[in-house]
Amino acid sequence: MIRILTKSRLERLLGQVRTAREVSSAVNAASARHFRELYAAAGRTERAEATAAEVGEILSGALQELAAAQQELLLKDIAIRRLRAELEGGALEGRALTVLMHYGEPHSVYASREDAHADTAAHGVAPERWVTGGERPAREVRWRCEAFIFDARANGFRRACAPSAAAVGGAA
């Protein structure tokens, strides 16, 4: 079959070809734009998944630390309750405290003489340098250890060893 093309038909076909090319370019540009957006979204998704995994690890570690801290807090709470019960439950009558005196001034208070020696030795005060209550006035002694006993009648503590009464002007 032979077909004869007229000039007008040829111009119409060329117009349709131009339109098809323009549409094809627009479709290609839109397709390229969509692919770029798709790759960018895939990259963001991968980064978000990696970040979520990292945050999960950090959270897991934080939860373990929290559990350890709660356990430690519970143990300390138990110890505090035990010490309070011991303090409130035991009679104070006859209990002694040791006071570390520095040139006659109270420096520290300890539950026992051994606690005082251990603590001050840790801070550089050797137990040999200590002086127990004696004849010398407290102001003349650099480090002195004094024991105090709870006196229920006075509702307070008194010295375990009262200093000997000094004769005033030779009188007894």
Coordinates of C-alpha atoms in Angstrom, one line a residue:
M1 CA 0.0 0.0 0.0
I2 CA 1.3 3.3 -1.0
R3 CA 0.4 6.3 1.0
I4 CA 0.9 9.8 -0.1
L5 CA 2.0 12.3 2.5
T6 CA 0.9 15.8 2.2
K7 CA 2.8 18.7 3.6
S8 CA 0.1 19.4 6.2
R9 CA 0.1 15.8 7.3
L10 CA 3.9 15.9 7.6
E11 CA 3.8 19.0 9.7
R12 CA 1.2 17.5 12.0
L13 CA 3.3 14.3 12.4
L14 CA 6.4 16.5 13.1
G15 CA 4.4 18.4 15.7
Q16 CA 3.3 15.1 17.3
V17 CA 6.9 13.9 17.4
R18 CA 8.1 17.2 19.0
T19 CA 5.3 16.9 21.6
A20 CA 6.2 13.2 22.2
R21 CA 9.9 14.2 22.7
E22 CA 8.9 17.0 25.2
V23 CA 6.7 14.6 27.1
S24 CA 9.4 12.0 27.0
S25 CA 11.9 14.5 28.4
A26 CA 9.5 15.6 31.1
V27 CA 8.9 11.9 32.0
N28 CA 12.6 11.2 32.1
A29 CA 13.3 14.3 34.3
A30 CA 10.5 13.3 36.7
S31 CA 11.7 9.7 36.8
A32 CA 15.3 10.8 37.5
R33 CA 14.0 13.1 40.3
H34 CA 11.9 10.3 41.8
F35 CA 14.9 7.9 41.7
R36 CA 17.1 10.5 43.4
E37 CA 14.4 11.0 46.1
L38 CA 14.1 7.2 46.5
Y39 CA 17.9 6.8 46.9
A40 CA 18.0 9.7 49.4
A41 CA 15.1 8.1 51.4
A42 CA 16.8 4.7 51.4
G43 CA 20.0 6.4 52.7
R44 CA 18.1 8.2 55.4
T45 CA 16.4 4.9 56.4
E46 CA 19.8 3.1 56.6
R47 CA 21.2 5.8 58.8
A48 CA 18.1 5.9 61.0
E49 CA 18.3 2.1 61.4
A50 CA 22.0 2.3 62.4
T51 CA 21.3 5.1 64.8
A52 CA 18.4 3.2 66.3
A53 CA 20.7 0.2 66.8
E54 CA 23.4 2.4 68.5
V55 CA 20.8 4.0 70.7
G56 CA 19.5 0.6 71.6
E57 CA 23.0 -0.4 72.8
I58 CA 23.4 2.8 74.8
L59 CA 20.0 2.3 76.4
S60 CA 20.9 -1.3 77.2
G61 CA 24.1 -0.2 78.9
A62 CA 22.3 2.6 80.8
L63 CA 19.7 0.1 82.0
Q64 CA 22.4 -2.2 83.3
E65 CA 24.1 0.8 85.1
L66 CA 20.7 1.8 86.5
A67 CA 20.1 -1.7 87.8
A68 CA 23.6 -1.8 89.4
A69 CA 23.0 1.6 91.0
Q70 CA 19.6 0.5 92.3
Q71 CA 21.2 -2.6 93.8
E72 CA 23.9 -0.5 95.5
L73 CA 21.3 1.9 96.7
L74 CA 19.2 -0.9 98.2
L75 CA 22.3 -2.3 100.0
K76 CA 23.1 1.1 101.4
D77 CA 19.5 1.5 102.5
I78 CA 19.6 -1.8 104.3
A79 CA 22.9 -0.8 106.0
I80 CA 21.4 2.5 107.1
R81 CA 18.3 0.8 108.4
R82 CA 20.5 -1.7 110.3
L83 CA 22.6 1.0 111.8
R84 CA 19.5 3.1 112.8
A85 CA 18.0 0.0 114.4
E86 CA 21.3 -0.7 116.2
L87 CA 21.5 3.0 117.4
E88 CA 17.9 3.2 118.5
G89 CA 17.7 -0.3 119.9
G90 CA 20.7 -0.5 122.0
A91 CA 20.8 1.2 125.4
L92 CA 23.2 4.1 125.5
E93 CA 24.1 3.5 129.2
G94 CA 27.7 2.5 129.4
R95 CA 28.4 3.3 125.7
A96 CA 31.7 5.2 125.2
L97 CA 32.7 7.6 122.5
T98 CA 36.3 8.6 121.8
V99 CA 37.0 12.3 121.1
L100 CA 40.3 13.3 119.4
M101 CA 41.5 16.5 120.9
H102 CA 43.9 18.8 119.2
Y103 CA 45.5 21.2 121.7
G104 CA 42.5 20.8 123.9
E105 CA 39.9 21.5 121.2
P106 CA 37.6 18.6 120.0
H107 CA 38.7 17.6 116.5
S108 CA 36.8 14.4 115.7
V109 CA 34.4 12.0 117.4
Y110 CA 34.7 8.2 116.9
A111 CA 32.7 5.2 118.1
S112 CA 35.8 3.5 119.5
R113 CA 39.4 4.1 120.2
E114 CA 40.3 1.7 117.4
D115 CA 38.2 3.7 114.9
A116 CA 40.0 6.9 116.0
H117 CA 43.4 5.3 115.6
A118 CA 42.6 3.8 112.2
D119 CA 41.1 7.0 110.8
T120 CA 43.8 9.4 112.0
A121 CA 46.5 7.0 110.9
A122 CA 45.0 7.1 107.4
H123 CA 45.4 10.9 107.5
G124 CA 49.0 10.8 108.6
V125 CA 48.7 11.0 112.4
A126 CA 50.7 8.1 113.8
P127 CA 49.2 6.6 117.0
E128 CA 52.5 6.9 118.8
R129 CA 52.0 10.7 118.7
W130 CA 48.8 10.4 120.7
V131 CA 48.6 11.0 124.4
T132 CA 45.9 9.6 126.7
G133 CA 44.4 11.7 129.5
G134 CA 47.1 12.4 132.0
E135 CA 48.5 15.0 134.3
R136 CA 49.4 17.4 131.5
P137 CA 46.7 20.0 130.6
A138 CA 44.9 19.3 127.4
R139 CA 46.0 22.6 125.8
E140 CA 49.7 21.5 126.0
V141 CA 49.1 18.2 124.1
R142 CA 49.0 18.3 120.3
W143 CA 46.9 15.1 119.9
R144 CA 45.0 13.6 122.8
C145 CA 42.4 10.9 122.9
E146 CA 39.6 11.2 125.5
A147 CA 36.9 8.7 126.2
F148 CA 33.4 9.8 127.1
I149 CA 30.7 7.5 128.6
F150 CA 26.9 8.1 128.3
D151 CA 25.4 9.2 131.6
A152 CA 21.7 8.5 131.7
R153 CA 21.2 10.7 134.8
A154 CA 22.7 13.7 133.0
N155 CA 21.2 12.7 129.6
G156 CA 24.6 13.2 128.1
F157 CA 28.2 12.1 128.0
R158 CA 30.9 12.6 130.7
R159 CA 34.6 11.8 130.7
A160 CA 35.4 8.2 131.4
C161 CA 38.3 9.2 133.6
A162 CA 37.6 12.3 135.6
P163 CA 40.8 14.4 136.2
S164 CA 42.1 14.2 139.7
A165 CA 41.1 17.1 141.9
A166 CA 44.1 19.3 142.2
A167 CA 44.8 20.9 145.5
V168 CA 44.0 24.5 145.5
G169 CA 46.6 26.4 147.5
G170 CA 47.8 23.3 149.2
A171 CA 44.4 22.4 150.6
A172 CA 43.0 18.9 150.1

